mmCIF file of C-alpha atoms and ligand atoms in Angstrom:
data_model
loop_
_atom_site.group_PDB
_atom_site.id
_atom_site.type_symbol
_atom_site.label_atom_id
_atom_site.label_comp_id
_atom_site.label_asym_id
_atom_site.label_seq_id
_atom_site.Cartn_x
_atom_site.Cartn_y
_atom_site.Cartn_z
ATOM 1 C CA MET A 1 90.842 90.511 160.472
ATOM 2 C CA LYS A 2 92.750 93.780 160.605
ATOM 3 C CA ALA A 3 90.637 96.722 161.865
ATOM 4 C CA LEU A 4 90.223 99.642 159.469
ATOM 5 C CA ASN A 5 92.176 102.613 160.746
ATOM 6 C CA LEU A 6 89.879 105.568 160.076
ATOM 7 C CA HIS A 7 92.765 107.998 160.566
ATOM 8 C CA THR A 8 94.290 106.753 157.327
ATOM 9 C CA LEU A 9 91.389 108.357 155.422
ATOM 10 C CA PRO A 10 92.182 111.817 154.036
ATOM 11 C CA LEU A 11 91.184 114.701 156.326
ATOM 12 C CA ALA A 12 88.682 116.037 153.761
ATOM 13 C CA ASP A 13 86.877 112.656 153.678
ATOM 14 C CA ARG A 14 86.694 112.545 157.472
ATOM 15 C CA LEU A 15 85.336 116.094 157.658
ATOM 16 C CA ALA A 16 82.674 115.325 155.025
ATOM 17 C CA ASP A 17 81.743 112.136 156.947
ATOM 18 C CA LEU A 18 81.391 114.132 160.161
ATOM 19 C CA ALA A 19 79.259 116.830 158.516
ATOM 20 C CA VAL A 20 76.927 114.317 156.816
ATOM 21 C CA ASP A 21 76.617 112.390 160.110
ATOM 22 C CA ALA A 22 75.619 115.646 161.815
ATOM 23 C CA LEU A 23 72.913 116.250 159.170
ATOM 24 C CA ILE A 24 71.538 112.715 159.528
ATOM 25 C CA ASP A 25 71.596 112.933 163.337
ATOM 26 C CA GLU A 26 69.761 116.277 163.174
ATOM 27 C CA ALA A 27 67.075 114.863 160.877
ATOM 28 C CA ASP A 28 66.620 111.731 163.021
ATOM 29 C CA LEU A 29 66.439 113.593 166.336
ATOM 30 C CA SER A 30 62.863 113.353 167.670
ATOM 31 C CA PRO A 31 60.521 114.849 168.794
ATOM 32 C CA LYS A 32 61.608 118.185 167.237
ATOM 33 C CA PRO A 33 58.963 120.936 167.258
ATOM 34 C CA GLY A 34 57.626 121.780 163.783
ATOM 35 C CA LEU A 35 60.503 120.050 161.973
ATOM 36 C CA VAL A 36 60.832 116.867 159.920
ATOM 37 C CA ASP A 37 61.787 113.996 162.247
ATOM 38 C CA ARG A 38 61.214 110.252 162.803
ATOM 39 C CA ARG A 39 57.598 110.899 163.837
ATOM 40 C CA SER A 40 56.332 113.191 161.098
ATOM 41 C CA ASN A 41 56.998 115.861 158.485
ATOM 42 C CA GLY A 42 56.247 118.575 161.057
ATOM 43 C CA ALA A 43 55.008 121.776 159.407
ATOM 44 C CA HIS A 44 56.385 120.685 156.007
ATOM 45 C CA THR A 45 54.271 119.302 153.179
ATOM 46 C CA ASP A 46 57.135 118.819 150.719
ATOM 47 C CA MET A 47 59.705 117.002 152.896
ATOM 48 C CA THR A 48 60.055 113.565 154.477
ATOM 49 C CA LEU A 49 62.719 111.986 156.641
ATOM 50 C CA ALA A 50 63.823 109.854 153.673
ATOM 51 C CA LEU A 51 64.230 113.014 151.581
ATOM 52 C CA MET A 52 66.331 114.641 154.338
ATOM 53 C CA HIS A 53 68.574 111.549 154.410
ATOM 54 C CA ALA A 54 68.944 111.447 150.624
ATOM 55 C CA SER A 55 69.766 115.163 150.588
ATOM 56 C CA ALA A 56 72.355 114.814 153.377
ATOM 57 C CA LEU A 57 74.109 111.966 151.551
ATOM 58 C CA ALA A 58 74.066 113.916 148.266
ATOM 59 C CA LEU A 59 76.027 116.723 149.966
ATOM 60 C CA TRP A 60 79.056 114.542 150.825
ATOM 61 C CA PRO A 61 81.031 115.332 147.635
ATOM 62 C CA CYS A 62 80.378 119.063 148.008
ATOM 63 C CA LEU A 63 81.496 119.068 151.655
ATOM 64 C CA ARG A 64 84.612 117.067 150.819
ATOM 65 C CA GLN A 65 85.465 119.468 147.983
ATOM 66 C CA MET A 66 85.097 122.428 150.347
ATOM 67 C CA ALA A 67 87.556 120.828 152.771
ATOM 68 C CA GLU A 68 89.946 120.001 149.913
ATOM 69 C CA ALA A 69 89.772 123.581 148.625
ATOM 70 C CA ALA A 70 90.624 124.915 152.097
ATOM 71 C CA GLU A 71 93.564 122.511 152.415
ATOM 72 C CA ALA A 72 94.847 123.407 148.951
ATOM 73 C CA ILE A 73 94.463 127.189 149.346
ATOM 74 C CA GLY A 74 95.673 127.097 152.944
ATOM 75 C CA GLU A 75 94.560 130.544 154.114
ATOM 76 C CA ILE A 76 91.519 132.756 154.545
ATOM 77 C CA GLY A 77 91.040 135.219 151.686
ATOM 78 C CA VAL A 78 89.126 135.935 148.488
ATOM 79 C CA PRO A 79 90.376 132.812 146.618
ATOM 80 C CA LEU A 80 89.018 130.520 149.375
ATOM 81 C CA ARG A 81 85.720 132.447 149.621
ATOM 82 C CA ALA A 82 85.307 132.279 145.832
ATOM 83 C CA ALA A 83 86.019 128.520 145.779
ATOM 84 C CA LEU A 84 83.521 127.868 148.601
ATOM 85 C CA GLY A 85 80.859 129.963 146.862
ATOM 86 C CA ARG A 86 81.289 128.026 143.622
ATOM 87 C CA ILE A 87 81.291 124.610 145.334
ATOM 88 C CA GLY A 88 78.358 125.689 147.562
ATOM 89 C CA ARG A 89 76.259 126.607 144.523
ATOM 90 C CA GLU A 90 77.113 123.239 142.937
ATOM 91 C CA GLY A 91 76.101 121.597 146.236
ATOM 92 C CA GLU A 92 72.767 123.422 146.165
ATOM 93 C CA ALA A 93 72.228 122.187 142.591
ATOM 94 C CA ALA A 94 73.031 118.596 143.678
ATOM 95 C CA MET A 95 70.598 118.975 146.594
ATOM 96 C CA LEU A 96 67.801 120.263 144.335
ATOM 97 C CA ALA A 97 68.437 117.498 141.765
ATOM 98 C CA THR A 98 68.182 114.889 144.548
ATOM 99 C CA THR A 99 65.047 116.344 146.167
ATOM 100 C CA GLY A 100 63.190 117.303 142.989
ATOM 101 C CA GLY A 101 63.537 121.008 143.755
ATOM 102 C CA VAL A 102 62.868 121.006 147.518
ATOM 103 C CA ASN A 103 65.120 123.194 149.678
ATOM 104 C CA THR A 104 66.084 120.631 152.294
ATOM 105 C CA HIS A 105 69.528 121.907 153.317
ATOM 106 C CA ARG A 106 70.348 125.362 151.945
ATOM 107 C CA GLY A 107 71.263 126.836 155.314
ATOM 108 C CA ALA A 108 73.129 123.677 156.293
ATOM 109 C CA ILE A 109 75.378 123.803 153.208
ATOM 110 C CA TRP A 110 76.270 127.352 154.215
ATOM 111 C CA ALA A 111 76.982 126.702 157.907
ATOM 112 C CA LEU A 112 78.633 123.292 157.558
ATOM 113 C CA GLY A 113 80.538 124.341 154.445
ATOM 114 C CA LEU A 114 82.173 127.189 156.337
ATOM 115 C CA LEU A 115 82.908 124.997 159.363
ATOM 116 C CA VAL A 116 84.323 122.152 157.277
ATOM 117 C CA ALA A 117 86.611 124.637 155.497
ATOM 118 C CA ALA A 118 87.667 126.172 158.830
ATOM 119 C CA SER A 119 88.473 122.694 160.200
ATOM 120 C CA ALA A 120 90.490 121.788 157.116
ATOM 121 C CA LEU A 121 92.680 124.843 157.708
ATOM 122 C CA ASP A 122 93.545 123.603 161.225
ATOM 123 C CA ALA A 123 92.045 120.317 162.385
ATOM 124 C CA GLN A 124 93.419 120.803 165.919
ATOM 125 C CA ALA A 125 91.410 123.971 166.692
ATOM 126 C CA GLY A 126 88.576 123.803 169.251
ATOM 127 C CA PRO A 127 84.890 124.651 168.559
ATOM 128 C CA ALA A 128 85.092 128.380 169.407
ATOM 129 C CA ALA A 129 88.233 128.917 167.297
ATOM 130 C CA LEU A 130 86.667 127.032 164.369
ATOM 131 C CA ALA A 131 83.481 129.105 164.563
ATOM 132 C CA THR A 132 85.481 132.348 164.686
ATOM 133 C CA ARG A 133 87.537 131.268 161.682
ATOM 134 C CA ALA A 134 84.382 130.264 159.756
ATOM 135 C CA GLY A 135 83.016 133.724 160.558
ATOM 136 C CA ARG A 136 86.087 135.377 159.062
ATOM 137 C CA ILE A 137 85.541 133.462 155.813
ATOM 138 C CA ALA A 138 81.837 134.461 155.793
ATOM 139 C CA LEU A 139 82.777 138.160 156.116
ATOM 140 C CA ILE A 140 84.531 138.105 152.731
ATOM 141 C CA ASP A 141 82.415 139.036 149.712
ATOM 142 C CA ASP A 142 82.033 136.230 147.203
ATOM 143 C CA PRO A 143 83.135 137.577 143.802
ATOM 144 C CA GLY A 144 81.038 134.912 142.014
ATOM 145 C CA ALA A 145 77.779 135.658 143.867
ATOM 146 C CA THR A 146 74.812 136.805 141.804
ATOM 147 C CA PRO A 147 72.111 139.008 143.360
ATOM 148 C CA GLU A 148 69.147 136.963 144.542
ATOM 149 C CA ASP A 149 65.793 137.572 146.139
ATOM 150 C CA SER A 150 65.741 134.622 148.551
ATOM 151 C CA HIS A 151 63.329 134.399 151.480
ATOM 152 C CA GLY A 152 66.215 135.524 153.721
ATOM 153 C CA VAL A 153 66.875 138.616 151.603
ATOM 154 C CA GLN A 154 63.177 139.524 151.640
ATOM 155 C CA ILE A 155 63.026 139.057 155.422
ATOM 156 C CA GLN A 156 66.104 141.259 155.848
ATOM 157 C CA ARG A 157 64.353 143.992 153.837
ATOM 158 C CA ARG A 158 61.109 143.649 155.790
ATOM 159 C CA TYR A 159 62.407 143.239 159.359
ATOM 160 C CA GLY A 160 66.139 144.040 159.188
ATOM 161 C CA SER A 161 66.999 140.536 160.400
ATOM 162 C CA GLY A 162 70.468 139.385 159.288
ATOM 163 C CA GLY A 163 69.647 135.662 159.086
ATOM 164 C CA ALA A 164 72.068 132.901 158.137
ATOM 165 C CA ARG A 165 74.709 135.201 156.668
ATOM 166 C CA GLU A 166 74.970 137.378 159.788
ATOM 167 C CA GLN A 167 74.897 134.380 162.152
ATOM 168 C CA ALA A 168 77.948 132.967 160.361
ATOM 169 C CA GLN A 169 79.719 136.334 160.161
ATOM 170 C CA LEU A 170 79.363 136.734 163.940
ATOM 171 C CA GLY A 171 81.050 133.323 164.460
ATOM 172 C CA PHE A 172 77.856 131.320 165.119
ATOM 173 C CA PRO A 173 76.962 132.788 168.552
ATOM 174 C CA ALA A 174 73.734 130.744 168.703
ATOM 175 C CA VAL A 175 75.883 127.600 168.636
ATOM 176 C CA ILE A 176 78.904 128.710 170.668
ATOM 177 C CA THR A 177 77.051 130.678 173.383
ATOM 178 C CA HIS A 178 73.792 128.704 173.522
ATOM 179 C CA GLY A 179 73.658 125.306 171.743
ATOM 180 C CA LEU A 180 76.982 123.744 172.741
ATOM 181 C CA PRO A 181 76.932 124.886 176.403
ATOM 182 C CA GLN A 182 73.358 123.547 176.740
ATOM 183 C CA LEU A 183 74.372 120.217 175.142
ATOM 184 C CA HIS A 184 77.171 119.858 177.695
ATOM 185 C CA ARG A 185 75.015 121.042 180.654
ATOM 186 C CA SER A 186 72.211 118.601 179.860
ATOM 187 C CA ARG A 187 74.647 115.708 179.455
ATOM 188 C CA ALA A 188 76.329 116.622 182.761
ATOM 189 C CA ALA A 189 72.901 116.694 184.458
ATOM 190 C CA GLY A 190 72.341 113.073 183.387
ATOM 191 C CA ALA A 191 70.060 113.603 180.365
ATOM 192 C CA ARG A 192 70.169 110.933 177.673
ATOM 193 C CA GLU A 193 71.991 111.925 174.474
ATOM 194 C CA ASN A 194 68.710 112.354 172.576
ATOM 195 C CA GLN A 195 67.385 114.655 175.310
ATOM 196 C CA ALA A 196 70.607 116.665 175.529
ATOM 197 C CA ARG A 197 70.440 117.256 171.750
ATOM 198 C CA LEU A 198 66.797 118.353 171.960
ATOM 199 C CA ASP A 199 67.768 120.779 174.748
ATOM 200 C CA ALA A 200 70.595 122.136 172.557
ATOM 201 C CA LEU A 201 68.100 122.697 169.706
ATOM 202 C CA LEU A 202 65.743 124.509 172.107
ATOM 203 C CA ALA A 203 68.563 126.722 173.406
ATOM 204 C CA ILE A 204 69.367 127.693 169.802
ATOM 205 C CA MET A 205 65.683 128.309 169.022
ATOM 206 C CA ALA A 206 65.318 130.550 172.079
ATOM 207 C CA ALA A 207 68.231 132.744 170.935
ATOM 208 C CA LEU A 208 67.845 132.822 167.137
ATOM 209 C CA ALA A 209 66.093 135.221 164.754
ATOM 210 C CA ASP A 210 65.220 132.339 162.422
ATOM 211 C CA THR A 211 64.260 133.669 158.989
ATOM 212 C CA CYS A 212 62.399 130.417 158.213
ATOM 213 C CA VAL A 213 60.045 131.213 161.115
ATOM 214 C CA LEU A 214 59.824 134.911 160.203
ATOM 215 C CA TRP A 215 58.973 133.976 156.603
ATOM 216 C CA ARG A 216 56.092 131.724 157.517
ATOM 217 C CA ALA A 217 54.786 133.237 160.762
ATOM 218 C CA GLY A 218 56.190 136.782 161.123
ATOM 219 C CA PRO A 219 57.542 138.413 164.312
ATOM 220 C CA GLN A 220 54.612 137.111 166.377
ATOM 221 C CA GLY A 221 55.447 133.558 165.320
ATOM 222 C CA LEU A 222 59.115 134.102 166.125
ATOM 223 C CA ALA A 223 58.184 135.333 169.617
ATOM 224 C CA THR A 224 56.075 132.184 170.127
ATOM 225 C CA VAL A 225 59.012 129.985 169.036
ATOM 226 C CA GLN A 226 61.541 131.756 171.262
ATOM 227 C CA GLN A 227 59.276 131.923 174.340
ATOM 228 C CA GLY A 228 58.087 128.343 173.859
ATOM 229 C CA ALA A 229 61.642 127.009 173.587
ATOM 230 C CA ARG A 230 62.642 128.947 176.710
ATOM 231 C CA ALA A 231 59.607 127.555 178.576
ATOM 232 C CA VAL A 232 60.705 123.950 177.872
ATOM 233 C CA LEU A 233 64.196 124.634 179.222
ATOM 234 C CA GLU A 234 62.861 126.529 182.253
ATOM 235 C CA ALA A 235 60.558 123.598 183.041
ATOM 236 C CA GLY A 236 63.655 121.361 183.281
ATOM 237 C CA GLY A 237 64.351 120.480 179.650
ATOM 238 C CA SER A 238 63.324 117.441 177.641
ATOM 239 C CA ALA A 239 64.635 114.990 180.270
ATOM 240 C CA THR A 240 61.788 115.974 182.626
ATOM 241 C CA LEU A 241 58.072 115.287 182.426
ATOM 242 C CA ALA A 242 57.242 118.988 182.828
ATOM 243 C CA GLY A 243 59.697 119.901 180.057
ATOM 244 C CA ARG A 244 58.267 117.267 177.710
ATOM 245 C CA ARG A 245 54.752 118.626 178.346
ATOM 246 C CA GLN A 246 55.920 122.104 177.325
ATOM 247 C CA LEU A 247 57.658 120.620 174.280
ATOM 248 C CA ARG A 248 54.419 118.930 173.145
ATOM 249 C CA ARG A 249 52.619 122.236 173.581
ATOM 250 C CA LEU A 250 55.252 124.056 171.528
ATOM 251 C CA ASP A 251 55.025 121.444 168.749
ATOM 252 C CA GLN A 252 51.233 121.915 168.566
ATOM 253 C CA GLN A 253 51.608 125.714 168.510
ATOM 254 C CA LEU A 254 54.135 125.523 165.653
ATOM 255 C CA LEU A 255 51.934 123.207 163.603
ATOM 256 C CA HIS A 256 49.023 125.601 164.160
ATOM 257 C CA LEU A 257 51.198 128.549 163.010
ATOM 258 C CA ASN A 258 52.617 126.487 160.112
ATOM 259 C CA ALA A 259 56.045 127.529 161.438
ATOM 260 C CA SER A 260 59.238 125.502 161.378
ATOM 261 C CA PRO A 261 62.569 126.460 162.953
ATOM 262 C CA GLY A 262 64.686 125.351 159.967
ATOM 263 C CA GLY A 263 67.532 127.754 160.724
ATOM 264 C CA ALA A 264 67.815 126.398 164.269
ATOM 265 C CA ALA A 265 67.847 122.860 162.857
ATOM 266 C CA ASP A 266 70.767 123.770 160.561
ATOM 267 C CA LEU A 267 72.611 125.229 163.535
ATOM 268 C CA LEU A 268 71.971 122.105 165.608
ATOM 269 C CA ALA A 269 73.761 120.167 162.854
ATOM 270 C CA ALA A 270 76.606 122.713 163.104
ATOM 271 C CA CYS A 271 76.611 122.215 166.888
ATOM 272 C CA LEU A 272 76.852 118.407 166.548
ATOM 273 C CA PHE A 273 79.632 118.796 163.972
ATOM 274 C CA LEU A 274 81.634 121.053 166.313
ATOM 275 C CA ASP A 275 80.993 118.746 169.264
ATOM 276 C CA ASN A 276 82.559 115.864 167.318
ATOM 277 C CA ALA A 277 85.264 117.767 165.428
ATOM 278 C CA GLY A 278 87.670 117.139 168.341
ATOM 279 C CA SER A 279 87.520 113.384 167.643
ATOM 280 C CA LEU A 280 89.080 113.695 164.188
HETATM 281 C C1 COD B 301 74.004 132.812 152.978
HETATM 282 C C2 COD B 301 73.039 131.777 152.422
HETATM 283 C C3 COD B 301 72.585 130.897 153.573
HETATM 284 C C4 COD B 301 71.844 132.450 151.771
HETATM 285 O O1 COD B 301 71.095 133.117 152.753
HETATM 286 P P1 COD B 301 69.635 133.730 152.506
HETATM 287 O O2 COD B 301 69.107 134.179 153.828
HETATM 288 O O3 COD B 301 69.708 134.735 151.401
HETATM 289 O O4 COD B 301 68.842 132.498 151.905
HETATM 290 P P2 COD B 301 67.595 131.576 152.252
HETATM 291 O O5 COD B 301 66.492 132.304 152.909
HETATM 292 O O6 COD B 301 67.253 130.850 150.975
HETATM 293 O O7 COD B 301 68.211 130.473 153.210
HETATM 294 C C5 COD B 301 68.600 130.694 154.502
HETATM 295 C C6 COD B 301 68.866 129.362 155.183
HETATM 296 O O8 COD B 301 69.500 129.592 156.418
HETATM 297 C C7 COD B 301 68.785 129.037 157.509
HETATM 298 N N1 COD B 301 68.580 130.118 158.503
HETATM 299 C C8 COD B 301 67.535 130.927 158.653
HETATM 300 N N2 COD B 301 67.737 131.821 159.630
HETATM 301 C C9 COD B 301 68.943 131.567 160.121
HETATM 302 C C10 COD B 301 69.721 132.167 161.141
HETATM 303 N N3 COD B 301 69.285 133.211 161.843
HETATM 304 N N4 COD B 301 70.948 131.650 161.364
HETATM 305 C C11 COD B 301 71.402 130.606 160.664
HETATM 306 N N5 COD B 301 70.708 130.002 159.685
HETATM 307 C C12 COD B 301 69.493 130.480 159.408
HETATM 308 C C13 COD B 301 67.500 128.513 156.970
HETATM 309 O O9 COD B 301 67.324 127.175 157.348
HETATM 310 C C14 COD B 301 67.598 128.594 155.472
HETATM 311 O O10 COD B 301 67.786 127.326 154.895
HETATM 312 C C15 COD B 301 73.765 130.831 151.466
HETATM 313 O O11 COD B 301 72.864 129.847 151.065
HETATM 314 C C16 COD B 301 74.438 131.440 150.226
HETATM 315 O O12 COD B 301 74.860 132.574 150.154
HETATM 316 N N6 COD B 301 74.580 130.619 149.206
HETATM 317 C C17 COD B 301 75.274 130.956 147.987
HETATM 318 C C18 COD B 301 76.393 129.958 147.737
HETATM 319 C C19 COD B 301 77.524 130.117 148.741
HETATM 320 O O13 COD B 301 78.165 131.137 148.904
HETATM 321 N N7 COD B 301 77.818 129.070 149.438
HETATM 322 C C20 COD B 301 78.897 129.128 150.380
HETATM 323 C C21 COD B 301 79.164 127.834 150.922
HETATM 324 S S1 COD B 301 80.224 127.934 152.317
HETATM 325 N N1 ATP B 302 64.685 118.529 160.098
HETATM 326 C C1 ATP B 302 64.376 119.598 159.350
HETATM 327 N N2 ATP B 302 63.086 119.831 158.995
HETATM 328 C C2 ATP B 302 62.780 120.910 158.264
HETATM 329 N N3 ATP B 302 63.668 121.846 157.842
HETATM 330 C C3 ATP B 302 64.956 121.658 158.153
HETATM 331 C C4 ATP B 302 65.361 120.533 158.909
HETATM 332 N N4 ATP B 302 66.697 120.597 159.070
HETATM 333 C C5 ATP B 302 67.116 121.706 158.461
HETATM 334 N N5 ATP B 302 66.090 122.379 157.907
HETATM 335 C C6 ATP B 302 66.258 123.688 157.211
HETATM 336 O O1 ATP B 302 65.082 124.414 157.006
HETATM 337 C C7 ATP B 302 65.002 124.896 155.678
HETATM 338 C C8 ATP B 302 63.617 124.640 155.122
HETATM 339 O O2 ATP B 302 62.778 125.627 155.514
HETATM 340 P P1 ATP B 302 61.531 126.111 154.630
HETATM 341 O O3 ATP B 302 60.773 124.942 154.075
HETATM 342 O O4 ATP B 302 60.813 127.092 155.509
HETATM 343 O O5 ATP B 302 62.311 126.837 153.455
HETATM 344 P P2 ATP B 302 61.856 127.425 152.114
HETATM 345 O O6 ATP B 302 61.716 126.330 151.099
HETATM 346 O O7 ATP B 302 62.877 128.482 151.856
HETATM 347 O O8 ATP B 302 60.477 128.132 152.421
HETATM 348 P P3 ATP B 302 58.934 127.667 152.406
HETATM 349 O O9 ATP B 302 58.877 126.156 152.312
HETATM 350 O O10 ATP B 302 58.444 128.210 153.715
HETATM 351 O O11 ATP B 302 58.345 128.376 151.227
HETATM 352 C C9 ATP B 302 66.001 124.123 154.866
HETATM 353 O O12 ATP B 302 66.704 124.952 153.997
HETATM 354 C C10 ATP B 302 66.923 123.500 155.869
HETATM 355 O O13 ATP B 302 68.168 124.157 155.838
#
């Protein structure tokens, strides 16, 4: 039987496949502190692993359309930003229809949408160049945006924290400076892939002002998340017994605080996407 040559699939299909794979891998990764994973629903009462999977799969058409729009428009500017905004809002509607109104992947549509579009403009670019290019798209005002009072907007007002929008506009520093280097360091040190990914998530958590955490647990909760994530890595990471003990402790603390690092989880998916984008 002739093997299927994946490279014959259109670029936009391959990018959407890669992004959905990253979302599924993020959801499956266990044990994640406070988040939905294979073990439990973490600090969430309205989400399950099956719901995360269904949501991820429902986003495939939206991610493919974003890549197609970038290929068709061919350059960074207002027309591309407007197209991504429109498709992103349709993606959010598809997500909410699939989950019965639960916000499973809002931040992920934003981060992966920008990265998929950046990759479609130049599939040969490396992770740092893709993140910078995604940041340039995020800096453009979306002419179709309507004012909203999301949790992120309220947190920005209360604490001045820039959240998902600013993280993208800066070129995803939590991923490029923290998540990806930690993923590579842990792999090089002999950690299993699952452990290297957990370490990458922890490195992102330690660096990020996650508005999901700020919303539910305030600045004190955010400090607990950041310090706890750092403590796991300083103990040797999730490949060591001491690191796993700290990770268990952090998970219990987050459940007690009802806090969940959802923004860091979205950025881990972005990190996994960028790690694999070279294999296109
Ligand atoms: C910019 C976005 C994320 C809205 O941000 P805002 O902070 O107002 O919203 P909200 O609190 O509902 O969601 C934020 C999401 O980002 C994640 N997040 C939280 N903190 C961070 C952070 N510091 N860095 C990255 N992601 C974060 C969370 O998981 C959450 O899901 C985006 O959803 C948006 O503007 N959507 C409109 C449609 C659009 O333009 N889409 C473009 C597709 S490329
Ligand atoms: N494995 C995961 N578990 C939980 N959340 C995740 C996971 N992966 C990504 N996320 C992100 O976390 C966000 C969910 O956070 P949260 O439930 O705090 O949001 P909310 O619905 O805005 O607020 P709340 O439920 O606190 O009122 C999602 O938008 C999603 O982007």
